[in-house]
């Protein structure tokens, strides 16, 4: 049978004029016709490296024994290594033992995960949740949720612009621009005093066109770590309500910022209580340590249940041609933890441990910097909260820090406090004092 099929295939080849001689002739032509084959991709130029990726590559090439990377926004233990939360390990075991299938999720993702994620951010006693007027979907972490929301604003809501704080997370601007929105900035931080530029923030909000969407960092502002006070949040809420502005919260550090998840969601919950129909994007990368699992949620608080269903239908339409549906595993981990009272308590304790280590390093870094005898104030290091410290170093000082002391942070002077440990804090502080003293 095999020989018969082989003869038939050879016969078909001869019918098409394909012979060993013709194949050899074609091969010789290919080798001698051109030394450089034509490519449809030759017009593409080398793109600039991503600031964080480029920083990591430079760090990897540095062979200095005491080099330090304080540029990456991922938690590290005091030994400088990644940490998987024990509650996450336990959830992984539970999931594995269930021998679950690998079927597709729907466009909205895992409904149970979405419900738990929304309760996590809005609260178990949320009136909006009880009234069934919050539309929610699972997303590809916070980044994917931001893009989906940008597409929703542009293609379904007829929005042409969005306001973001200055400064903001570096990826916010290209995400919204690629969604077709004009990105406008409002004043947020005063680099001269290393404080919140609150009065100018309020002035800028009052000058925004009615109906504008305004991005707000729910807690642990990235990159400054400087958050509004309770009283300032109340004034922001009133200003946005009075001027008919639409709040959009980016919540990437709930529980990780202060060690208290409800406290970190305070601003969002207050805005909902104040009557805002707002949107929130959540990331579970930092607080659950699920960086590589891309777990997130996007939710929109609407006026009523009918409006919720309309918004949800439009979210599905946006999601379908982008990625159709999200992955399961990371969402299963979060779902397993938040649906179990004991695992939730363990998560709260372990998340607090991460926040406490970060905060203790802030105190150590500030104390050691102040022992250097400079006139420059380092008080802002402990006034800030969350993953990052906005050091106030100039680009020139950052480059000196890298070239002279082999310490790597982003060019805006943002330091990932997760990279600061009890073993390297003195070295980092001495190096910062060295390069900043040189400039003054």
Coordinates of C-alpha atoms in Angstrom, one line a residue:
X1 CA 0.0 0.0 0.0
X2 CA 2.8 2.4 0.9
X3 CA 4.7 1.7 -2.3
X4 CA 1.5 2.3 -4.3
X5 CA 0.9 5.7 -2.7
X6 CA 4.5 6.6 -3.3
X7 CA 4.3 5.8 -7.1
X8 CA 1.1 7.8 -7.3
X9 CA 2.7 10.9 -5.7
X10 CA 5.7 10.6 -8.1
X11 CA 3.3 10.4 -11.0
X12 CA 1.5 13.5 -9.9
X13 CA 4.9 15.3 -9.6
X14 CA 5.7 14.4 -13.2
X15 CA 2.3 15.6 -14.3
X16 CA 3.1 19.0 -12.9
X17 CA 6.5 19.0 -14.6
X18 CA 8.3 18.5 -11.3
X19 CA 11.4 16.3 -11.8
X20 CA 14.7 16.0 -10.0
X21 CA 16.4 17.8 -12.8
X22 CA 13.9 20.7 -12.7
X23 CA 14.3 21.0 -8.9
X24 CA 18.1 21.1 -9.2
X25 CA 17.9 23.8 -11.8
X26 CA 15.6 25.9 -9.6
X27 CA 18.1 25.4 -6.7
X28 CA 21.0 26.6 -8.8
X29 CA 19.0 29.7 -9.9
X30 CA 18.2 30.6 -6.3
X31 CA 21.8 30.4 -5.3
X32 CA 23.2 32.5 -8.1
X33 CA 20.4 35.0 -8.9
X34 CA 21.1 37.2 -5.8
X35 CA 23.5 37.4 -2.9
X36 CA 20.9 39.2 -0.8
X37 CA 17.3 37.8 -1.1
X38 CA 14.4 40.2 -1.2
X39 CA 12.6 40.8 2.0
X40 CA 9.2 42.3 2.7
X41 CA 10.5 43.5 6.1
X42 CA 13.5 45.4 4.9
X43 CA 11.8 48.8 5.4
X44 CA 11.5 48.3 9.2
X45 CA 13.9 50.3 11.3
X46 CA 15.3 49.3 14.7
X47 CA 13.0 50.6 17.4
X48 CA 14.2 52.3 20.5
X49 CA 14.6 50.0 23.6
X50 CA 11.9 50.1 26.3
X51 CA 13.2 52.2 29.2
X52 CA 12.8 49.4 31.7
X53 CA 13.9 46.5 29.4
X54 CA 16.9 48.6 28.3
X55 CA 17.8 49.2 31.9
X56 CA 17.6 45.5 32.7
X57 CA 19.8 44.6 29.7
X58 CA 22.4 47.1 30.8
X59 CA 22.3 45.7 34.3
X60 CA 22.7 42.2 33.0
X61 CA 25.8 43.1 31.1
X62 CA 27.4 44.8 34.1
X63 CA 29.9 42.5 35.7
X64 CA 30.4 44.6 38.8
X65 CA 30.0 42.3 41.9
X66 CA 28.0 44.8 44.0
X67 CA 25.7 46.1 41.2
X68 CA 22.1 46.9 42.3
X69 CA 18.9 47.0 40.2
X70 CA 16.3 49.3 41.7
X71 CA 14.5 49.9 38.5
X72 CA 12.1 46.9 38.2
X73 CA 8.6 47.2 39.7
X74 CA 8.5 43.7 41.1
X75 CA 8.7 42.6 44.8
X76 CA 11.9 41.1 46.2
X77 CA 12.6 39.6 49.6
X78 CA 15.3 40.9 51.8
X79 CA 17.7 38.5 50.1
X80 CA 16.9 40.2 46.7
X81 CA 15.0 37.2 45.3
X82 CA 11.4 36.9 44.0
X83 CA 8.8 35.7 46.5
X84 CA 5.8 33.6 45.8
X85 CA 3.2 34.1 48.5
X86 CA 2.5 30.9 50.4
X87 CA -1.2 31.3 49.9
X88 CA -0.6 31.3 46.2
X89 CA 1.4 28.1 46.4
X90 CA -1.5 26.5 48.4
X91 CA -4.0 27.7 45.8
X92 CA -1.9 26.2 43.0
X93 CA -2.0 22.8 44.8
X94 CA -5.8 23.0 45.2
X95 CA -6.2 23.9 41.5
X96 CA -3.9 21.1 40.4
X97 CA -5.7 18.5 42.5
X98 CA -9.0 19.5 40.9
X99 CA -7.7 18.4 37.5
X100 CA -9.6 21.2 35.7
X101 CA -10.0 21.3 32.0
X102 CA -8.5 23.9 29.6
X103 CA -11.7 25.1 27.9
X104 CA -12.1 28.7 26.7
X105 CA -13.5 31.3 29.1
X106 CA -16.1 33.6 27.8
X107 CA -15.4 37.1 26.7
X108 CA -16.0 38.5 30.2
X109 CA -13.7 35.9 31.7
X110 CA -14.4 33.9 34.8
X111 CA -17.7 35.3 36.3
X112 CA -16.8 34.1 39.8
X113 CA -13.4 35.7 39.6
X114 CA -14.9 39.0 38.3
X115 CA -17.5 39.1 41.1
X116 CA -14.8 38.5 43.8
X117 CA -12.5 41.1 42.2
X118 CA -15.3 43.7 42.3
X119 CA -16.1 42.9 45.9
X120 CA -12.4 43.2 46.7
X121 CA -12.2 46.8 45.3
X122 CA -15.7 48.1 46.0
X123 CA -16.3 46.3 49.3
X124 CA -18.7 43.5 50.4
X125 CA -21.2 46.1 51.4
X126 CA -21.1 48.1 48.2
X127 CA -24.5 49.6 47.4
X128 CA -23.6 49.7 43.7
X129 CA -22.8 46.0 43.7
X130 CA -26.0 45.2 45.7
X131 CA -28.0 47.2 43.1
X132 CA -26.4 45.1 40.3
X133 CA -25.2 48.1 38.4
X134 CA -21.5 47.4 38.1
X135 CA -20.4 46.0 34.7
X136 CA -17.2 43.9 35.1
X137 CA -14.8 41.9 32.9
X138 CA -11.6 40.0 33.4
X139 CA -8.7 41.5 31.6
X140 CA -5.0 40.9 30.8
X141 CA -3.8 42.5 34.0
X142 CA -4.0 46.3 34.4
X143 CA -2.4 46.9 31.0
X144 CA -5.0 45.0 29.1
X145 CA -7.8 46.7 31.1
X146 CA -6.4 50.1 30.3
X147 CA -6.4 49.3 26.5
X148 CA -9.9 47.9 26.6
X149 CA -11.2 51.0 28.4
X150 CA -9.3 53.3 25.9
X151 CA -10.9 51.5 23.0
X152 CA -14.3 51.7 24.7
X153 CA -14.0 55.4 25.1
X154 CA -12.9 56.0 21.6
X155 CA -15.0 53.6 19.6
X156 CA -18.2 53.4 21.6
X157 CA -18.3 56.5 23.7
X158 CA -17.1 59.1 21.1
X159 CA -14.4 60.4 23.4
X160 CA -11.4 62.0 21.8
X161 CA -9.1 62.6 24.8
X162 CA -8.2 61.5 28.3
X163 CA -6.4 63.3 31.1
X164 CA -3.6 61.7 33.0
X165 CA -1.5 63.1 35.9
X166 CA 1.9 64.5 35.3
X167 CA 3.9 62.4 35.9
X168 CA 2.3 59.1 35.5
X169 CA 3.2 55.5 34.8
X170 CA 5.2 55.5 31.5
X171 CA 2.9 53.0 29.7
X172 CA -0.3 55.0 30.3
X173 CA 0.4 57.5 27.5
X174 CA 1.2 55.0 24.7
X175 CA -1.7 52.7 25.7
X176 CA -4.2 55.5 25.3
X177 CA -2.6 57.0 22.2
X178 CA -2.6 53.6 20.5
X179 CA -6.3 53.4 21.4
X180 CA -6.8 56.6 19.4
X181 CA -7.1 59.1 22.2
X182 CA -5.4 62.4 22.7
X183 CA -3.5 62.3 26.0
X184 CA -3.7 65.5 28.0
X185 CA -1.9 66.1 31.3
X186 CA -2.9 67.7 34.6
X187 CA -0.5 68.9 37.2
X188 CA 0.0 66.4 40.0
X189 CA 3.5 66.6 41.6
X190 CA 5.9 69.5 42.4
X191 CA 9.4 68.2 41.9
X192 CA 10.9 71.3 43.6
X193 CA 9.2 70.6 46.9
X194 CA 8.7 66.8 46.4
X195 CA 5.1 67.2 47.3
X196 CA 1.7 66.9 45.8
X197 CA 0.9 69.9 43.6
X198 CA -2.7 69.9 44.9
X199 CA -3.8 73.4 44.3
X200 CA -2.7 73.3 40.6
X201 CA -4.3 69.9 40.2
X202 CA -7.7 71.3 41.3
X203 CA -7.2 74.4 39.0
X204 CA -6.5 72.1 36.0
X205 CA -9.6 69.9 36.8
X206 CA -11.8 73.0 36.9
X207 CA -10.5 74.0 33.4
X208 CA -11.2 70.6 31.8
X209 CA -14.1 70.3 29.4
X210 CA -17.3 68.7 30.8
X211 CA -17.5 65.0 30.3
X212 CA -13.8 64.5 30.2
X213 CA -12.4 61.2 31.5
X214 CA -9.7 61.7 34.1
X215 CA -7.3 59.0 35.1
X216 CA -6.6 58.8 38.9
X217 CA -4.2 56.5 40.7
X218 CA -6.2 54.8 43.5
X219 CA -3.2 54.4 45.8
X220 CA 0.6 54.3 45.7
X221 CA 0.9 56.7 42.7
X222 CA 3.4 55.5 40.2
X223 CA 6.1 56.9 39.9
X224 CA 5.9 59.5 42.8
X225 CA 4.4 57.4 45.6
X226 CA 2.7 60.6 46.7
X227 CA -1.1 60.2 47.3
X228 CA -3.7 62.8 48.3
X229 CA -4.9 62.9 51.9
X230 CA -8.5 61.9 52.8
X231 CA -9.5 65.5 52.8
X232 CA -7.8 66.1 49.4
X233 CA -9.6 63.1 47.9
X234 CA -12.9 64.6 49.1
X235 CA -12.2 67.9 47.4
X236 CA -11.1 66.1 44.2
X237 CA -14.4 64.1 44.2
X238 CA -16.4 67.3 44.7
X239 CA -14.5 69.2 42.0
X240 CA -15.1 66.3 39.5
X241 CA -18.8 66.1 40.4
X242 CA -19.3 69.8 40.1
X243 CA -17.6 69.9 36.7
X244 CA -19.2 66.7 35.3
X245 CA -15.8 64.9 34.9
X246 CA -15.6 61.1 34.6
X247 CA -13.2 59.4 37.1
X248 CA -11.2 56.4 35.9
X249 CA -9.2 54.7 38.7
X250 CA -6.1 52.7 38.0
X251 CA -5.8 50.3 41.0
X252 CA -2.5 48.4 40.8
X253 CA -1.4 48.3 44.4
X254 CA -4.5 47.5 46.6
X255 CA -3.2 45.9 49.8
X256 CA 0.4 46.3 48.7
X257 CA 0.5 50.0 49.4
X258 CA -0.4 50.2 53.1
X259 CA -0.9 46.5 53.9
X260 CA -4.6 47.2 54.3
X261 CA -6.7 46.5 51.2
X262 CA -9.9 48.4 52.2
X263 CA -7.8 51.4 53.2
X264 CA -6.0 51.4 49.8
X265 CA -9.5 51.3 48.0
X266 CA -10.8 54.2 50.1
X267 CA -10.8 56.8 47.3
X268 CA -12.7 54.5 44.9
X269 CA -15.3 53.6 47.5
X270 CA -15.8 57.2 48.5
X271 CA -16.3 58.3 44.9
X272 CA -18.9 55.6 44.4
X273 CA -20.7 56.8 47.6
X274 CA -20.5 60.3 46.3
X275 CA -22.6 59.3 43.3
X276 CA -19.9 59.1 40.6
X277 CA -20.5 56.6 37.7
X278 CA -16.8 55.7 37.5
X279 CA -14.5 53.1 36.0
X280 CA -11.8 51.1 37.7
X281 CA -9.0 48.9 36.3
X282 CA -7.4 46.4 38.7
X283 CA -4.1 44.5 38.5
X284 CA -3.3 41.5 40.7
X285 CA 0.3 41.5 39.8
X286 CA 1.8 43.3 42.7
X287 CA -0.5 42.4 45.6
X288 CA -0.8 38.7 44.8
X289 CA 2.7 38.5 43.2
X290 CA 1.2 37.1 40.0
X291 CA 3.4 39.2 37.6
X292 CA 3.6 36.6 34.8
X293 CA -0.1 35.4 35.0
X294 CA -1.6 38.7 33.7
X295 CA -4.6 38.8 36.0
X296 CA -6.8 41.9 36.0
X297 CA -10.3 43.3 35.9
X298 CA -12.1 46.3 34.4
X299 CA -15.3 47.5 35.9
X300 CA -17.7 50.4 35.2
X301 CA -20.2 51.7 37.8
X302 CA -23.4 52.6 35.9
X303 CA -26.7 54.4 36.8
X304 CA -28.8 51.2 36.8
X305 CA -28.9 47.6 35.8
X306 CA -30.2 48.3 32.3
X307 CA -27.3 50.6 31.7
X308 CA -24.9 48.0 33.1
X309 CA -26.1 45.4 30.5
X310 CA -25.6 47.9 27.7
X311 CA -22.1 48.8 28.8
X312 CA -21.2 45.1 29.3
X313 CA -22.4 44.3 25.8
X314 CA -20.1 47.0 24.4
X315 CA -17.2 45.7 26.5
X316 CA -17.6 42.3 24.9
X317 CA -17.6 43.9 21.4
X318 CA -14.3 45.6 22.2
X319 CA -12.7 42.5 23.7
X320 CA -13.7 40.0 21.0
X321 CA -11.3 41.2 18.2
X322 CA -8.4 42.1 20.6
X323 CA -7.9 38.8 22.5
X324 CA -11.4 37.1 22.5
X325 CA -11.0 35.8 26.1
X326 CA -8.5 35.9 28.9
X327 CA -6.4 33.1 30.4
X328 CA -7.6 30.9 33.2
X329 CA -4.9 30.0 35.6
X330 CA -4.0 33.2 37.3
X331 CA -7.7 34.1 37.7
X332 CA -8.2 30.7 39.3
X333 CA -5.5 31.4 41.8
X334 CA -7.1 34.7 42.9
X335 CA -10.6 33.1 42.9
X336 CA -9.4 30.2 45.0
X337 CA -7.9 32.6 47.6
X338 CA -10.6 35.2 47.8
X339 CA -13.4 32.5 47.9
X340 CA -11.8 30.9 51.0
X341 CA -11.9 32.7 54.3
X342 CA -8.7 31.2 55.7
X343 CA -6.7 31.7 52.5
X344 CA -8.0 35.3 52.4
X345 CA -6.7 36.0 55.9
X346 CA -3.4 34.4 54.9
X347 CA -3.2 36.7 51.9
X348 CA -3.9 39.8 54.0
X349 CA -1.1 38.8 56.4
X350 CA 1.4 38.0 53.6
X351 CA 0.5 41.2 51.6
X352 CA 1.0 43.2 54.8
X353 CA 4.5 41.5 55.2
X354 CA 5.5 42.9 51.8
X355 CA 4.2 46.4 52.6
X356 CA 6.0 46.4 56.0
X357 CA 9.3 45.4 54.4
X358 CA 9.0 48.1 51.8
X359 CA 8.1 50.7 54.5
X360 CA 11.0 49.6 56.7
X361 CA 13.4 50.1 53.8
X362 CA 12.0 53.6 53.3
X363 CA 12.9 54.4 56.9
X364 CA 16.4 52.9 56.6
X365 CA 17.1 54.6 53.3
X366 CA 16.0 58.1 54.6
X367 CA 17.9 57.7 57.9
X368 CA 21.1 56.7 56.1
X369 CA 20.8 59.5 53.6
X370 CA 20.3 62.0 56.3
X371 CA 23.4 60.7 58.1
X372 CA 25.3 61.8 55.0
X373 CA 25.2 65.4 56.3
X374 CA 23.6 67.0 53.2
X375 CA 21.3 70.0 53.4
X376 CA 19.0 68.4 50.9
X377 CA 15.8 67.1 52.5
X378 CA 15.0 63.3 52.2
X379 CA 11.7 63.6 54.1
X380 CA 9.7 62.7 51.0
X381 CA 11.2 59.2 51.0
X382 CA 9.0 58.3 54.0
X383 CA 6.1 60.6 53.0
X384 CA 5.6 58.4 49.9
X385 CA 3.9 55.0 49.8
X386 CA 4.0 51.9 47.7
X387 CA 6.5 50.2 45.5
X388 CA 8.5 53.3 44.4
X389 CA 10.4 56.3 45.9
X390 CA 10.6 59.3 43.7
X391 CA 14.1 60.4 44.8
X392 CA 14.3 63.8 43.2
X393 CA 17.6 63.0 41.5
X394 CA 18.2 64.6 38.1
X395 CA 19.0 62.6 34.9
X396 CA 22.7 63.5 35.3
X397 CA 22.7 62.2 38.9
X398 CA 21.0 59.0 37.8
X399 CA 23.6 58.4 35.1
X400 CA 26.4 59.1 37.6
X401 CA 24.8 56.6 40.0
X402 CA 24.9 54.0 37.2
X403 CA 28.3 54.7 35.8
X404 CA 30.2 55.3 39.0
X405 CA 28.4 53.0 41.5
X406 CA 26.6 50.5 39.2
X407 CA 23.2 51.2 40.7
X408 CA 20.4 51.1 38.1
X409 CA 17.2 53.1 38.4
X410 CA 15.0 54.9 35.8
X411 CA 16.2 58.2 34.4
X412 CA 13.4 60.1 36.3
X413 CA 15.0 59.1 39.6
X414 CA 12.4 56.6 40.5
X415 CA 13.7 53.9 42.8
X416 CA 12.0 50.6 43.3
X417 CA 12.0 50.1 47.0
X418 CA 11.6 46.4 46.5
X419 CA 15.2 46.3 45.3
X420 CA 16.5 48.0 48.5
X421 CA 17.5 45.4 51.2
X422 CA 19.2 45.4 54.6
X423 CA 22.4 44.3 52.8
X424 CA 22.6 47.1 50.2
X425 CA 20.7 50.1 51.8
X426 CA 23.9 51.6 53.1
X427 CA 25.7 51.2 49.8
X428 CA 22.7 52.8 47.9
X429 CA 22.4 55.7 50.4
X430 CA 26.2 56.5 50.3
X431 CA 26.1 56.4 46.5
X432 CA 23.1 58.7 46.3
X433 CA 24.8 61.1 48.7
X434 CA 27.9 61.0 46.6
X435 CA 26.3 61.9 43.3
X436 CA 23.9 64.5 44.7
X437 CA 26.6 66.2 46.7
X438 CA 28.6 66.5 43.5
X439 CA 25.8 68.4 41.9
X440 CA 25.3 70.9 44.7

